[in-house]
Short mmCIF file of C-alpha atoms and ligand atoms in Angstrom, two decimals:
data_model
loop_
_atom_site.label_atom_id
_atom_site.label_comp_id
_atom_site.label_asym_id
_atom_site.label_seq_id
_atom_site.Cartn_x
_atom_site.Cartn_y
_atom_site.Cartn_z
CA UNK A 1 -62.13 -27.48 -57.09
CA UNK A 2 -64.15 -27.37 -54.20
CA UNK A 3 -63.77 -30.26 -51.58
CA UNK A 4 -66.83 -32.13 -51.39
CA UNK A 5 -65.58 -34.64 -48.31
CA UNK A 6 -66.92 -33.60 -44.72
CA UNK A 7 -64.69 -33.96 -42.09
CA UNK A 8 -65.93 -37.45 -39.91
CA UNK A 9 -66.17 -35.78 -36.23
CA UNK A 10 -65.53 -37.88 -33.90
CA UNK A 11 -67.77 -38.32 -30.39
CA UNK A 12 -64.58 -36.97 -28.91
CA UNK A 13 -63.78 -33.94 -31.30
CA UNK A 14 -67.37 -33.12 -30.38
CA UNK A 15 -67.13 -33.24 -27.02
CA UNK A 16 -63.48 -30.70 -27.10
CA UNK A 17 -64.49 -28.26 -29.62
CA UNK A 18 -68.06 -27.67 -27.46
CA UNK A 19 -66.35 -27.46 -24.27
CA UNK A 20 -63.26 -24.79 -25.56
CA UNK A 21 -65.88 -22.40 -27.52
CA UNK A 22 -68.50 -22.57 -24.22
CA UNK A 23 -66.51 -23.09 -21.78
CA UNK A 24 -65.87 -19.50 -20.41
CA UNK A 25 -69.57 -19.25 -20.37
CA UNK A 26 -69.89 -21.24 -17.09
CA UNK A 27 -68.84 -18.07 -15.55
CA UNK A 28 -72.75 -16.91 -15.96
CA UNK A 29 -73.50 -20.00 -14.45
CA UNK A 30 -71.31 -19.98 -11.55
CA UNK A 31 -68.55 -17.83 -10.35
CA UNK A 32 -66.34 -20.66 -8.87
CA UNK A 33 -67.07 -22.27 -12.79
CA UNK A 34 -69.04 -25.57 -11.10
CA UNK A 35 -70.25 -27.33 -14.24
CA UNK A 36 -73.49 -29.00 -12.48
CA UNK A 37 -76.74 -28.16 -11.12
CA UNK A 38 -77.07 -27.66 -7.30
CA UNK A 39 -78.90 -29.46 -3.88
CA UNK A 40 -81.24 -27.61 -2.24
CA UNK A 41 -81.15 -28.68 1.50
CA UNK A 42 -83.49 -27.00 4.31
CA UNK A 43 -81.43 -25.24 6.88
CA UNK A 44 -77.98 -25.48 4.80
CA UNK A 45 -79.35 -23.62 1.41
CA UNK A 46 -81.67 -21.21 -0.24
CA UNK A 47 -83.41 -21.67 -3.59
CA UNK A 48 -82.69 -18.33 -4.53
CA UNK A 49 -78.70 -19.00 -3.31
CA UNK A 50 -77.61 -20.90 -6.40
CA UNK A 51 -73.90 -20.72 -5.57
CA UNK A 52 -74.74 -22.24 -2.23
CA UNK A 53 -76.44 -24.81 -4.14
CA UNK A 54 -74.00 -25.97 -6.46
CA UNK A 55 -71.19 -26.09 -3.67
CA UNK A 56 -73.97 -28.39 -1.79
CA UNK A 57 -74.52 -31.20 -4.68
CA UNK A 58 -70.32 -31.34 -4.21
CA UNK A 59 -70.59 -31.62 -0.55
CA UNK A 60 -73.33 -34.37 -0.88
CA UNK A 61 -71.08 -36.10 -3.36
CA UNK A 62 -68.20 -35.61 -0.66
CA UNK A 63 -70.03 -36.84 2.05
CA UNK A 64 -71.23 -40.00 0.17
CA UNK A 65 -67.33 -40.79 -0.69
CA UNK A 66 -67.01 -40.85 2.75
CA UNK A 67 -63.31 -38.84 2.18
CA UNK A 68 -63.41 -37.87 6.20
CA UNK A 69 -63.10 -41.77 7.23
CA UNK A 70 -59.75 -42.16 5.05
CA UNK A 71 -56.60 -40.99 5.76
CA UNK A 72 -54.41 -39.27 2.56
CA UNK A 73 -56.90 -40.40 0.34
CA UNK A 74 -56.53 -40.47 -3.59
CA UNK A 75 -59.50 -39.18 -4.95
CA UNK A 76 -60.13 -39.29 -8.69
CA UNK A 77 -62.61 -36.55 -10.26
CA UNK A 78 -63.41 -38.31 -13.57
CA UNK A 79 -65.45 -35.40 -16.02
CA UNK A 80 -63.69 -32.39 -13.76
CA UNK A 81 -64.21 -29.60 -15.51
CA UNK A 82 -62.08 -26.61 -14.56
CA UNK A 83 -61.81 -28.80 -11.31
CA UNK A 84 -64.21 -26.62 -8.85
CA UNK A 85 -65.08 -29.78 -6.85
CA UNK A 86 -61.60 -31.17 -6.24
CA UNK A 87 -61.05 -27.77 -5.17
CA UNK A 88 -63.87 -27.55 -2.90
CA UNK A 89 -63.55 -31.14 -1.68
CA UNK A 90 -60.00 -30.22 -0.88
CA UNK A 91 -60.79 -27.13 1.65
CA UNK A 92 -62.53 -30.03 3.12
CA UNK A 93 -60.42 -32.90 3.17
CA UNK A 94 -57.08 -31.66 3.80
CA UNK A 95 -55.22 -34.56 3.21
CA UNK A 96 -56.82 -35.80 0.46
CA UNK A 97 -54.92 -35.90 -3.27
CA UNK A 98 -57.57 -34.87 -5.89
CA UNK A 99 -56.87 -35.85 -9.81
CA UNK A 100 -58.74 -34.19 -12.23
CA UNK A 101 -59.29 -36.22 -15.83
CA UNK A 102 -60.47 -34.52 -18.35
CA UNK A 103 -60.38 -34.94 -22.30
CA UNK A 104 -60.58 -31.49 -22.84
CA UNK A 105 -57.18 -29.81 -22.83
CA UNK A 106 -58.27 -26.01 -22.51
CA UNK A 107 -59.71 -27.05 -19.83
CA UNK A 108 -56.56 -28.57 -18.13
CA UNK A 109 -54.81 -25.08 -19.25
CA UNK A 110 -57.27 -23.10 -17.24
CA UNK A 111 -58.22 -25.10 -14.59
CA UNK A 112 -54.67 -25.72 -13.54
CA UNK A 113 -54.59 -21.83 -13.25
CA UNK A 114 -57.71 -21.77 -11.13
CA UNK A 115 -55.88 -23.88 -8.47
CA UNK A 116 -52.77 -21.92 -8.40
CA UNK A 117 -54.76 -19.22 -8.06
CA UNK A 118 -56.32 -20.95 -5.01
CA UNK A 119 -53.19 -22.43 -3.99
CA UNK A 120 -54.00 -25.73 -4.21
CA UNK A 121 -50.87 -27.39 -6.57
CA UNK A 122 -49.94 -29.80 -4.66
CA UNK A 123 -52.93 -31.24 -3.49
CA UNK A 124 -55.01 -31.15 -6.68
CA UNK A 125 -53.64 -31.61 -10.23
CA UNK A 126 -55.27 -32.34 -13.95
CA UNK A 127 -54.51 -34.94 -16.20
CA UNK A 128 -55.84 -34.87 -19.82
CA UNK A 129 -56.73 -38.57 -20.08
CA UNK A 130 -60.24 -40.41 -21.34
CA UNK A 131 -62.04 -41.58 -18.40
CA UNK A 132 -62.67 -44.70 -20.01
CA UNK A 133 -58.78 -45.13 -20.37
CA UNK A 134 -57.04 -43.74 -18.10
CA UNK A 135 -52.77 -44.00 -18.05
CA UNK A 136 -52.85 -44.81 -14.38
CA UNK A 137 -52.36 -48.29 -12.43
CA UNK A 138 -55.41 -50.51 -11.38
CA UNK A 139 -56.49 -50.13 -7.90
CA UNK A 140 -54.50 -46.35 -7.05
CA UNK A 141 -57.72 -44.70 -6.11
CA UNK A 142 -59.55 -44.92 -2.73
CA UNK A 143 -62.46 -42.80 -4.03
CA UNK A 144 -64.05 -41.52 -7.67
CA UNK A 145 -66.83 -39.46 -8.49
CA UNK A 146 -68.03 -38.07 -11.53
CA UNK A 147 -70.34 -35.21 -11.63
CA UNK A 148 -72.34 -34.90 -14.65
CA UNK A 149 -69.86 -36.39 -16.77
CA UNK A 150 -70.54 -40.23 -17.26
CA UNK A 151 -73.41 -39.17 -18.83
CA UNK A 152 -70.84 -38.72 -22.15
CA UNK A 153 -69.60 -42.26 -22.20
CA UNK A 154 -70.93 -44.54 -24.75
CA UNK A 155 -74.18 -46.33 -24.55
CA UNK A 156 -77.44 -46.37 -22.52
CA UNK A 157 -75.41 -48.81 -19.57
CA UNK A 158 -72.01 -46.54 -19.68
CA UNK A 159 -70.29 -50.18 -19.83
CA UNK A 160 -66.59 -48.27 -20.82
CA UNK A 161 -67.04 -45.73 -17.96
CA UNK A 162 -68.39 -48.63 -15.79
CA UNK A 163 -66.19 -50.87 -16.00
CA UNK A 164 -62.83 -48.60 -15.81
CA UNK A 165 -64.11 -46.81 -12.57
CA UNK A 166 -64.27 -50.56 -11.29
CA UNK A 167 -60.62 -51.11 -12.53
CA UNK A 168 -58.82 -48.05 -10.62
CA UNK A 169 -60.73 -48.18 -7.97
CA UNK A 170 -58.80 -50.15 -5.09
CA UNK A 171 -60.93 -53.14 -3.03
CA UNK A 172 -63.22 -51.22 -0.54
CA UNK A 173 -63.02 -47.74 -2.57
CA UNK A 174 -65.96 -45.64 -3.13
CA UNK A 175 -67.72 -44.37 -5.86
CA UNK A 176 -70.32 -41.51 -6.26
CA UNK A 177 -72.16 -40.49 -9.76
CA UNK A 178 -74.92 -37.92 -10.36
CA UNK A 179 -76.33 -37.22 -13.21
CA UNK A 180 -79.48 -36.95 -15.39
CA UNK A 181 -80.72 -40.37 -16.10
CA UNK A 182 -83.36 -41.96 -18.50
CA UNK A 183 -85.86 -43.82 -16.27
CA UNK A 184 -86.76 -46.30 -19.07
CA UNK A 185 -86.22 -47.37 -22.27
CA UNK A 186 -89.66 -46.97 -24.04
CA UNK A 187 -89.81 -44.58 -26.54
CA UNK A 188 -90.71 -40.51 -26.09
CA UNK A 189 -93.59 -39.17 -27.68
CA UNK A 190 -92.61 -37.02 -30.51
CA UNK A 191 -92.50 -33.72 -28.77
CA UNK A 192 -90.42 -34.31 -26.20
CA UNK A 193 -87.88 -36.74 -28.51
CA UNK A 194 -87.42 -33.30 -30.04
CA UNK A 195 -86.18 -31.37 -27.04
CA UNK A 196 -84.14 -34.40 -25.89
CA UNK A 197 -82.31 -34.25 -29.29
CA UNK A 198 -81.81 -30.54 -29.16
CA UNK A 199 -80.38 -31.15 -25.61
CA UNK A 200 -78.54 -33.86 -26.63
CA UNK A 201 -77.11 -31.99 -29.49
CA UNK A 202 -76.48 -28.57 -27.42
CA UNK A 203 -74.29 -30.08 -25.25
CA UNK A 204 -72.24 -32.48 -27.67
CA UNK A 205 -74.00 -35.57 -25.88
CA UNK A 206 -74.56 -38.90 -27.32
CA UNK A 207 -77.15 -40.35 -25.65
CA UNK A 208 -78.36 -40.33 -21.80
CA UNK A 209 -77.77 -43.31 -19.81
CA UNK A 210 -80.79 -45.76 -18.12
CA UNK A 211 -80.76 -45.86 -14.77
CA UNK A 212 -81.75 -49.48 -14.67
CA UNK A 213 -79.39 -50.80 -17.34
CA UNK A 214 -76.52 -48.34 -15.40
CA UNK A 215 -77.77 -49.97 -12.30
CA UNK A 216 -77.14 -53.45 -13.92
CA UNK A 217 -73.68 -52.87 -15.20
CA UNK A 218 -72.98 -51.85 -11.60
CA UNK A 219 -73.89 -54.94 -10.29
CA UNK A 220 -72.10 -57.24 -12.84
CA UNK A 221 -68.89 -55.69 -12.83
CA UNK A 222 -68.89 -56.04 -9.32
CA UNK A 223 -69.99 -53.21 -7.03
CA UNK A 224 -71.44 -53.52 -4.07
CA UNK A 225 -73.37 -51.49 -1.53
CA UNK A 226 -75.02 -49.71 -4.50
CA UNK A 227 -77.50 -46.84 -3.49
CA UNK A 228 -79.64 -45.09 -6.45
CA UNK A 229 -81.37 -41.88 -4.93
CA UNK A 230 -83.58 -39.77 -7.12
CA UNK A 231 -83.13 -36.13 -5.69
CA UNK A 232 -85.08 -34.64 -8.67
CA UNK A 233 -86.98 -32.24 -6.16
CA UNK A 234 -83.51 -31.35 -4.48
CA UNK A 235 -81.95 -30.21 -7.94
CA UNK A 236 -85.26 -28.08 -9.09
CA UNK A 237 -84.67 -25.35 -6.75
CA UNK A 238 -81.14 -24.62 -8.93
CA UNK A 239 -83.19 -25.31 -12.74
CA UNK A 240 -85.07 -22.60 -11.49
CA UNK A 241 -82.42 -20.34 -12.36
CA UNK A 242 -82.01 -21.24 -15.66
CA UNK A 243 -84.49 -18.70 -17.48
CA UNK A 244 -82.36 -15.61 -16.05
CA UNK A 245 -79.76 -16.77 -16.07
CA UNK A 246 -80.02 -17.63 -20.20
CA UNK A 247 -81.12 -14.10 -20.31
CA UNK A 248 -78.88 -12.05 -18.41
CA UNK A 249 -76.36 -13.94 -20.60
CA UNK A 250 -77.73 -12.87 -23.90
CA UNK A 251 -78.26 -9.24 -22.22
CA UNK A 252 -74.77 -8.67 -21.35
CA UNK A 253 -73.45 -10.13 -24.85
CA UNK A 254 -76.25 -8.04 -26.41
CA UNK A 255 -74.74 -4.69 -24.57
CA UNK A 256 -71.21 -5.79 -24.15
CA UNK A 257 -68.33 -3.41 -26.02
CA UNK A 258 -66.68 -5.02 -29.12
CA UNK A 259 -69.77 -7.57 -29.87
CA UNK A 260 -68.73 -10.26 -31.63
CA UNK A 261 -71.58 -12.71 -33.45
CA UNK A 262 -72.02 -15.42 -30.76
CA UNK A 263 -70.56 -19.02 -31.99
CA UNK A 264 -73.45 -21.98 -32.52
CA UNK A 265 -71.87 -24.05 -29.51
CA UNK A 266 -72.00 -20.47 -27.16
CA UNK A 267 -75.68 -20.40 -28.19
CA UNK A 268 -76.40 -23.90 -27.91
CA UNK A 269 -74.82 -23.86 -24.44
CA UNK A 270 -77.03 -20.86 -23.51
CA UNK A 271 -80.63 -21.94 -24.64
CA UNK A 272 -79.99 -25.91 -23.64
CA UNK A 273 -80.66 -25.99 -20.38
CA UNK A 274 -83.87 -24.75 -21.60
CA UNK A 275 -84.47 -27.67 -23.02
CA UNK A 276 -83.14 -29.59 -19.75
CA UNK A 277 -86.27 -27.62 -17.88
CA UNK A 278 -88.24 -28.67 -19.70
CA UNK A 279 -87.24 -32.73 -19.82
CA UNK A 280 -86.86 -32.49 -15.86
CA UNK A 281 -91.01 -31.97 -16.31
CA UNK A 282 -91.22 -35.13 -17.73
CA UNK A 283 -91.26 -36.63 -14.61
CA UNK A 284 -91.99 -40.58 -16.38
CA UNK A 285 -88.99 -40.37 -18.28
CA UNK A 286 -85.84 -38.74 -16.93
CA UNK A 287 -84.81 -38.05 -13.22
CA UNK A 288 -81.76 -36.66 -11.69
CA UNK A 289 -79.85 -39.76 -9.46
CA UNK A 290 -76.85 -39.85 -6.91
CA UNK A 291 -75.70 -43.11 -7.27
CA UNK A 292 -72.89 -44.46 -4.74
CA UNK A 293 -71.05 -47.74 -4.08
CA UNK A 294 -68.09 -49.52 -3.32
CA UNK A 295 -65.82 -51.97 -4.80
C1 SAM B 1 -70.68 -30.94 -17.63
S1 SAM B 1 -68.94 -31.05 -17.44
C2 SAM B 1 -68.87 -31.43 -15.73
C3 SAM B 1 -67.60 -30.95 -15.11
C4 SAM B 1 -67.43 -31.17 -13.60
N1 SAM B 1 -67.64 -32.54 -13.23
C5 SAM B 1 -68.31 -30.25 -12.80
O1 SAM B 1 -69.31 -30.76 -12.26
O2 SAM B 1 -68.02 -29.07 -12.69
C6 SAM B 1 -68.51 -32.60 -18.24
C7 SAM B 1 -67.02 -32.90 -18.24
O3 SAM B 1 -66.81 -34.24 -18.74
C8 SAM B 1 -65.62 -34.24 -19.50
N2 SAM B 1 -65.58 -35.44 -20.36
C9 SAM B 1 -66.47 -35.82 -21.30
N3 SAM B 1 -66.11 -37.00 -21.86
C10 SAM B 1 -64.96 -37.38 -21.23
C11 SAM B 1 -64.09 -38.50 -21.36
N4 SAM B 1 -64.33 -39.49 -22.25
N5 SAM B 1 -63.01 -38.57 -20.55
C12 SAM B 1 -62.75 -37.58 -19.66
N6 SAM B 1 -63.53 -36.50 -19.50
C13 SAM B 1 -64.62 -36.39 -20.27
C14 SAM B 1 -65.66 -32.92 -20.26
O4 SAM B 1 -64.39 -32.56 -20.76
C15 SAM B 1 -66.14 -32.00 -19.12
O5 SAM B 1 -65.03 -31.61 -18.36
#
């Protein structure tokens, strides 16, 4: 008899499956595997240096955490990826720890080879934890960021992600987010509610947060010192990449030795920030923020 029951994914399945089929696939995007788009900043960058740029949006993040006034700092990287910007932060900040939570346990795998590789072990390790629980203390961390990752939490305010950033943080830590934000909650107009979706769906998101009711839940859980800077213009310069770099993608599968058909999630992950081009147009209704703080 044939089983007529689908499977109920869960947010979280979603969110693992996606991320072990694509995540190799960074590699087009970035040889160091940064999962993020880049800064563009006169004098430090070129648009056409998209490395460069992605190692920038890390240092901006680094420089807003404010890692070189602390000493031995505990840094928590809450999204990390394969970990590239503990790794970078820590060529910086030499006596800083960096931990690296991540749901996504392939991830952990190869990541944690990455930094041996770099020979990093025992200044920045992975933990396979939910950022919205995570098995550690209240108050252990001087500093967390989280680079393009809240934006997976639950509901337009993140409250979950929110509210446990405020609970490991320590009294006078610091916080920096960036992300792609919703600017408002009024509806899209049709056409563009379709290529959110298909973004949405691409990358196994939910929904995108609102800055202002993100802004909000900032304020009532307690932060203070909260700064909310649109750098839209400075992240453009590395979206500009996107078209060749989709293609060169589908060129060197199409030509590659041993093709194998290309999964949904691998194409999904290689046309979607199509779509993301396209919804950073919409200047009225999304925008790319750095927010920081401090408890
Ligand atoms: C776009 S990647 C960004 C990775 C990294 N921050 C970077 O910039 O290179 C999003 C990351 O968020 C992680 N993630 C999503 N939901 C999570 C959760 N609930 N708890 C922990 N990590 C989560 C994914 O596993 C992935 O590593």
């Amino acid at each position: 008899m044939k089983n007529i029951i689908k499977k109920q994914v869960t947010t979280k399945e979603r969110i693992i499956n996606y991320y072990e089929k694509a995540g190799l696939d960074y590699a087009a995007w970035s040889q160091n595997f940064n999962m993020h788009f880049g800064y563009f900043k006169f004098g430090k960058t070129f648009p056409w240096q998209l490395e460069k740029m992605l190692n920038q949006l890390t240092e901006e993040v680094r420089l807003r955490l404010k890692l070189d006034e602390m000493t031995d700092p505990w840094v928590f990287d809450l999204g990390c990826g394969l970990g590239s910007s503990s790794r970078y932060m820590a060529t910086k900040n030499t006596d800083a720890y960096f931990y690296g939570i991540t749901i996504t346990p392939w991830q952990i795998e190869f990541g944690k080879g990455l930094t041996k590789e770099a020979g990093m072990e025992e200044r920045v390790s992975m933990i396979q934890a939910d950022y919205t629980n995570m098995p550690v203390a209240g108050g252990v961390a001087d500093a967390a960021f989280a680079m393009e990752s809240s934006c997976y939490a639950k509901g337009a305010d993140k409250k979950d992600f929110v509210d446990e950033l405020y609970r490991v943080l320590r009294p006078g830590g610091r916080f920096v987010i960036t992300d792609g934000f919703r600017k408002n909650s009024r509806p899209l107009p049709g056409w563009l509610n379709k290529i959110y979706r298909n973004n949405l769906d691409g990358w196994a998101l939910t929904e995108l947060a609102d800055i202002n009711l993100f802004a909000e839940r900032l304020k009532e859980v307690g932060f203070k010192k909260i700064k909310i800077e649109d750098v839209s213009w400075r992240v453009a310069p590395s979206f500009a990449h996107i078209p060749f770099i989709t293609l060169r993608f589908f060129w060197n599968w199409f030509f590659s030795k041993n093709r194998k058909p290309l999964s949904k999630e691998r194409i999904e992950n290689a046309t979607c920030p199509l779509w993301g081009m396209l919804m950073g147009l919409a200047r009225n209704h999304f925008s790319y923020y750095i927010i920081s703080g401090e408890k």
